[in-house]
Tab-separated table of C-alpha atoms in Angstrom:
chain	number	residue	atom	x	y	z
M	22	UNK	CA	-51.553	-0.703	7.967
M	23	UNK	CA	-48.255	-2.090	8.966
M	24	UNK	CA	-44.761	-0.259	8.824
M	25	UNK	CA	-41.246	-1.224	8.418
M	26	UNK	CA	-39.977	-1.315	12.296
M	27	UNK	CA	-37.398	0.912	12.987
M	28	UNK	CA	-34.021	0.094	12.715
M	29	UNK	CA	-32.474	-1.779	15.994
M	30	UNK	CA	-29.051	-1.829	17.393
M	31	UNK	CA	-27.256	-5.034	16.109
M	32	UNK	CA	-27.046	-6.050	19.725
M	33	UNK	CA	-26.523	-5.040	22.432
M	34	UNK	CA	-23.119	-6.191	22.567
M	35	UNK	CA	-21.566	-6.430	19.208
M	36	UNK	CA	-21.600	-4.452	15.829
M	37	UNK	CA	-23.667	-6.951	12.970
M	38	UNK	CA	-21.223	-8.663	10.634
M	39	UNK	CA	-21.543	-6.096	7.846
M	40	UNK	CA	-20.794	-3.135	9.620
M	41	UNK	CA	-17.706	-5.428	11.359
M	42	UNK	CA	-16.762	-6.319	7.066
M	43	UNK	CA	-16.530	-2.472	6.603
M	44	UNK	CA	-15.039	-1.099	9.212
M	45	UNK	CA	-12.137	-3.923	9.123
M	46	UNK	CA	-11.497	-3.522	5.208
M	47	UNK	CA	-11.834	0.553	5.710
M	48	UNK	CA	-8.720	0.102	8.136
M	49	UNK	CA	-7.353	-2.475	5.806
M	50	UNK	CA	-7.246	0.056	3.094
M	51	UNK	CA	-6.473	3.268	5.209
M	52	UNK	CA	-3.287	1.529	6.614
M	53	UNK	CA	-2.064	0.617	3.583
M	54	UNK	CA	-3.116	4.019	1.433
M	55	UNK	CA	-1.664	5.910	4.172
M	56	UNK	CA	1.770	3.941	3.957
M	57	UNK	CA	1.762	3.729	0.569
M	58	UNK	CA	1.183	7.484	0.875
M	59	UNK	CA	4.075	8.459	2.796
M	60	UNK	CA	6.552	6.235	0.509
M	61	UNK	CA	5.306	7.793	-2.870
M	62	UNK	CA	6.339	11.008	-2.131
M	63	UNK	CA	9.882	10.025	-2.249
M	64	UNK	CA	10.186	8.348	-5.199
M	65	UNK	CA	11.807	9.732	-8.474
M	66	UNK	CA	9.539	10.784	-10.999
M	67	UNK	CA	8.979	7.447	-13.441
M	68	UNK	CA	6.598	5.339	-14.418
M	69	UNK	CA	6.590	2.996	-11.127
M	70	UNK	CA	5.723	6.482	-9.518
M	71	UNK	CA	2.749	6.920	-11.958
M	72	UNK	CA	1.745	3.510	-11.355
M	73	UNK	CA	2.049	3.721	-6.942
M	74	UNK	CA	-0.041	6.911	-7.142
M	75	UNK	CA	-2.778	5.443	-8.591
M	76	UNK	CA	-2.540	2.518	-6.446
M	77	UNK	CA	-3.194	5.148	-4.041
M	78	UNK	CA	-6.443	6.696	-5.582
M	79	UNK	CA	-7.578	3.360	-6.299
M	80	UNK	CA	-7.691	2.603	-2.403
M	81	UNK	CA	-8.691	6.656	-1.812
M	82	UNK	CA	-11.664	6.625	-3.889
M	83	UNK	CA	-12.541	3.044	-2.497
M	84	UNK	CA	-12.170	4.275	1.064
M	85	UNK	CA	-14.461	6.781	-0.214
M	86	UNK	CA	-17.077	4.731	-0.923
M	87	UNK	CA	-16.680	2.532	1.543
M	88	UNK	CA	-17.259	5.556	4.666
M	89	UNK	CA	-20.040	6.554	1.931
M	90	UNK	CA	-21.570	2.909	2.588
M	91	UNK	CA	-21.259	2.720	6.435
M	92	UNK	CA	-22.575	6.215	7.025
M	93	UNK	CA	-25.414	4.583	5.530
M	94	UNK	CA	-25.536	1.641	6.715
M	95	UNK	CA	-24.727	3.132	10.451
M	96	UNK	CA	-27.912	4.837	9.797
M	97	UNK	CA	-29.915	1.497	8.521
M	98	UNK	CA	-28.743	-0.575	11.429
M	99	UNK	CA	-27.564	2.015	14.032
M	100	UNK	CA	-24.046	0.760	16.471
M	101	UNK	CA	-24.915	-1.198	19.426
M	102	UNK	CA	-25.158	1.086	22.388
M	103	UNK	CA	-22.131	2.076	24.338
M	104	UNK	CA	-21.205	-0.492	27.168
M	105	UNK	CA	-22.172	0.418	30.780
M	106	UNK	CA	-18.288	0.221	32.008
M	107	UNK	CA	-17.730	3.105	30.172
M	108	UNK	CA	-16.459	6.221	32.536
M	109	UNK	CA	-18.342	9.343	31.409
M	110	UNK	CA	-15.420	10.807	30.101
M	111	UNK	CA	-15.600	8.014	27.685
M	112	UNK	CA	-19.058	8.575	26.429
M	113	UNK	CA	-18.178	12.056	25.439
M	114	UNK	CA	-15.308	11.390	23.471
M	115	UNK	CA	-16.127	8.148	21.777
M	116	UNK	CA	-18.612	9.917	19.340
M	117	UNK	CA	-16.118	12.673	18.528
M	118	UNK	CA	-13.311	10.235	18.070
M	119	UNK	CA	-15.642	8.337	15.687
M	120	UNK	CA	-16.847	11.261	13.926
M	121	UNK	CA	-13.331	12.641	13.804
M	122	UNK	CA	-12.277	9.661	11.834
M	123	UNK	CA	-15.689	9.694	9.768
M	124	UNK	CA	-14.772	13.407	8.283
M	125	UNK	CA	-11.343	12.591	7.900
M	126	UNK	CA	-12.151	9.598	5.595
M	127	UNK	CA	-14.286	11.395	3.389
M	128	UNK	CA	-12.009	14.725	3.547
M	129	UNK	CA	-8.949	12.691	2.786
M	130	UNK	CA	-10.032	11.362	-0.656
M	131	UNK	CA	-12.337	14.208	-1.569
M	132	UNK	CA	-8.839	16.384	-1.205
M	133	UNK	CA	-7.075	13.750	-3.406
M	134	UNK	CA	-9.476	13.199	-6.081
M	135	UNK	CA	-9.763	17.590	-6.204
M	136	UNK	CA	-6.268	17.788	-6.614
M	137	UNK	CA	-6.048	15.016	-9.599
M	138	UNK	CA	-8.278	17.428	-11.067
M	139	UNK	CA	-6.456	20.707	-10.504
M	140	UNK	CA	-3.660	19.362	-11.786
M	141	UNK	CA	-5.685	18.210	-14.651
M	142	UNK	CA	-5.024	14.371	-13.999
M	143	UNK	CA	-7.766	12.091	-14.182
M	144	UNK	CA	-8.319	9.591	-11.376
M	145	UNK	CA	-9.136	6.356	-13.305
M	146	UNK	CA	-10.547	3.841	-10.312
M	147	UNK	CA	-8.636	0.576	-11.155
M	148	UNK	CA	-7.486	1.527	-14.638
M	149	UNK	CA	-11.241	1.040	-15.658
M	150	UNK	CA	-13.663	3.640	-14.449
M	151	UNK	CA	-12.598	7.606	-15.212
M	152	UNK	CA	-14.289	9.716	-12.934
M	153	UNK	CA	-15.556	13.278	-13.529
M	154	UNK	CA	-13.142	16.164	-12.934
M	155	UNK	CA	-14.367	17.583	-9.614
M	156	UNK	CA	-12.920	21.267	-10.883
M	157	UNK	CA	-10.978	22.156	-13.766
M	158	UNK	CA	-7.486	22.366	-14.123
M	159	UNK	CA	-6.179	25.226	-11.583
M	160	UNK	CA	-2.236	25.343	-10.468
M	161	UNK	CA	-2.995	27.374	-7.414
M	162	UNK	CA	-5.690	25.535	-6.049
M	163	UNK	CA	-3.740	21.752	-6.580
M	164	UNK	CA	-0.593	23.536	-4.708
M	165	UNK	CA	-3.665	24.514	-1.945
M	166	UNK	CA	-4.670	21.199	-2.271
M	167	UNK	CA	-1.580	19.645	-2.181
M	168	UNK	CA	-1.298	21.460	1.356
M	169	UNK	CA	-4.114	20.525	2.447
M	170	UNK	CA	-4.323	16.702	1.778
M	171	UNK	CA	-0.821	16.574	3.638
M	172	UNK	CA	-2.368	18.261	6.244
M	173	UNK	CA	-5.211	15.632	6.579
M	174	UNK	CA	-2.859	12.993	6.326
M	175	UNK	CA	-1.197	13.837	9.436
M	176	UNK	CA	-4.422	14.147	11.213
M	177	UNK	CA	-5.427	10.935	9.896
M	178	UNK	CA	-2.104	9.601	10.935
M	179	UNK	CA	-3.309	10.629	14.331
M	180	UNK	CA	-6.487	9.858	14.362
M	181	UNK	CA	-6.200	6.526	14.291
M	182	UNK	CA	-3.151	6.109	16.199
M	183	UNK	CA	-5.423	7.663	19.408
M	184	UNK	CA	-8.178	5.327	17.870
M	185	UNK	CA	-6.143	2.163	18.254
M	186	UNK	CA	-4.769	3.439	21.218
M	187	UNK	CA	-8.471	3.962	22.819
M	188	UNK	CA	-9.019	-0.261	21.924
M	189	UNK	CA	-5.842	-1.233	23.259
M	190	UNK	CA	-6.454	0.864	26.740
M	191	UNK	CA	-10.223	-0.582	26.630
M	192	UNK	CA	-8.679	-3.835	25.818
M	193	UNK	CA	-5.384	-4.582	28.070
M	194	UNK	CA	-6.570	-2.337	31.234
M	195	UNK	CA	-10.251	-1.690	31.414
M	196	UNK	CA	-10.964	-5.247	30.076
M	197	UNK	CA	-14.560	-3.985	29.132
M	198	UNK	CA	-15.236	-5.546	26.284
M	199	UNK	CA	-15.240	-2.611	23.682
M	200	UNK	CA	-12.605	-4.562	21.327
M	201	UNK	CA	-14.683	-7.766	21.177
M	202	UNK	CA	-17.816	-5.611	19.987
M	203	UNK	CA	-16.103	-5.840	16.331
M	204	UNK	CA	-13.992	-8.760	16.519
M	205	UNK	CA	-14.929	-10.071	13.153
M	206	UNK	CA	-15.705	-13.243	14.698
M	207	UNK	CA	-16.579	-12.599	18.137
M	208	UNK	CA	-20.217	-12.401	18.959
């Protein structure tokens, strides 16, 4: 009887060109949803506000599915194995970092798509698809909501500011390689 083999690294060197297409349009998508983010706030209620916020869902609930299709495919073809320049310290915190940003992805729009429905707004994903209320309409929880999402958003903010900053230290001073692994190009 013969199996399906078990899923390989991509290489041993570089993340396969899928898992490069997601991760660069999930940071696509996160940079602008989190700048688009910040500038809605401000506006005046009016219709271009309506419109900019669900811009923003659009891109949240995309995001969404996006992390929702790399955890799985991270789990169908798993990450190439750390490189051997890494110091130990670096090994530790590279999974946290990466699961740190993981949670916060999901967390982010999960928290935005709950409070569309506490407020009793639907989130329509480009004007076409209305998704199911994920609780009913509930003014205390949205204004919890509301907290928390902000909340996240800073974290996120953070996240990948330490994430980018982790590439460009790899990059610029340890020269190891870690940036090239997914280089959409690079091999």
């Amino acid at each position: 009887m013969t199996g399906t083999p078990p899923p390989q690294p991509a290489t041993a060197s570089a993340y396969d060109p899928t898992a490069k297409a997601l991760h660069w349009l999930t940071a696509l998508l996160v940079i602008g949803m989190l700048g688009l983010g910040l500038w809605m706030v401000g506006l005046p209620i009016s219709l271009q506000k309506a419109k900019v916020y669900s811009w923003h869902k659009w891109a949240g609930i995309t995001v969404l599915a996006l992390t929702l299709l790399r955890i799985v495919w991270r789990h169908l073809r798993p990450p190439p194995s750390l490189p051997g320049t890494l110091t130990p310290l670096d090994r530790r915190l590279a999974p946290w970092g990466h699961a740190a940003l993981y949670a916060l992805l999901l967390a982010m729009p999960l928290t935005g798509w709950t409070m569309s429905s506490a407020a009793g707004i639907p989130v329509v994903w480009f004007g076409v698809w209305q998704l199911p209320d994920l609780v009913g309409k509930d003014e205390a929880l949205f204004k919890a909501l509301q907290t928390t999402h902000h909340i996240l958003s800073r974290l996120l903010i953070a996240v990948v500011v330490i994430h980018i900053a982790a590439v460009i230290r790899h990059d610029v001073l340890r020269r190891d390689g870690v940036l090239r692994r997914m280089l959409p190009f690079a091999r």
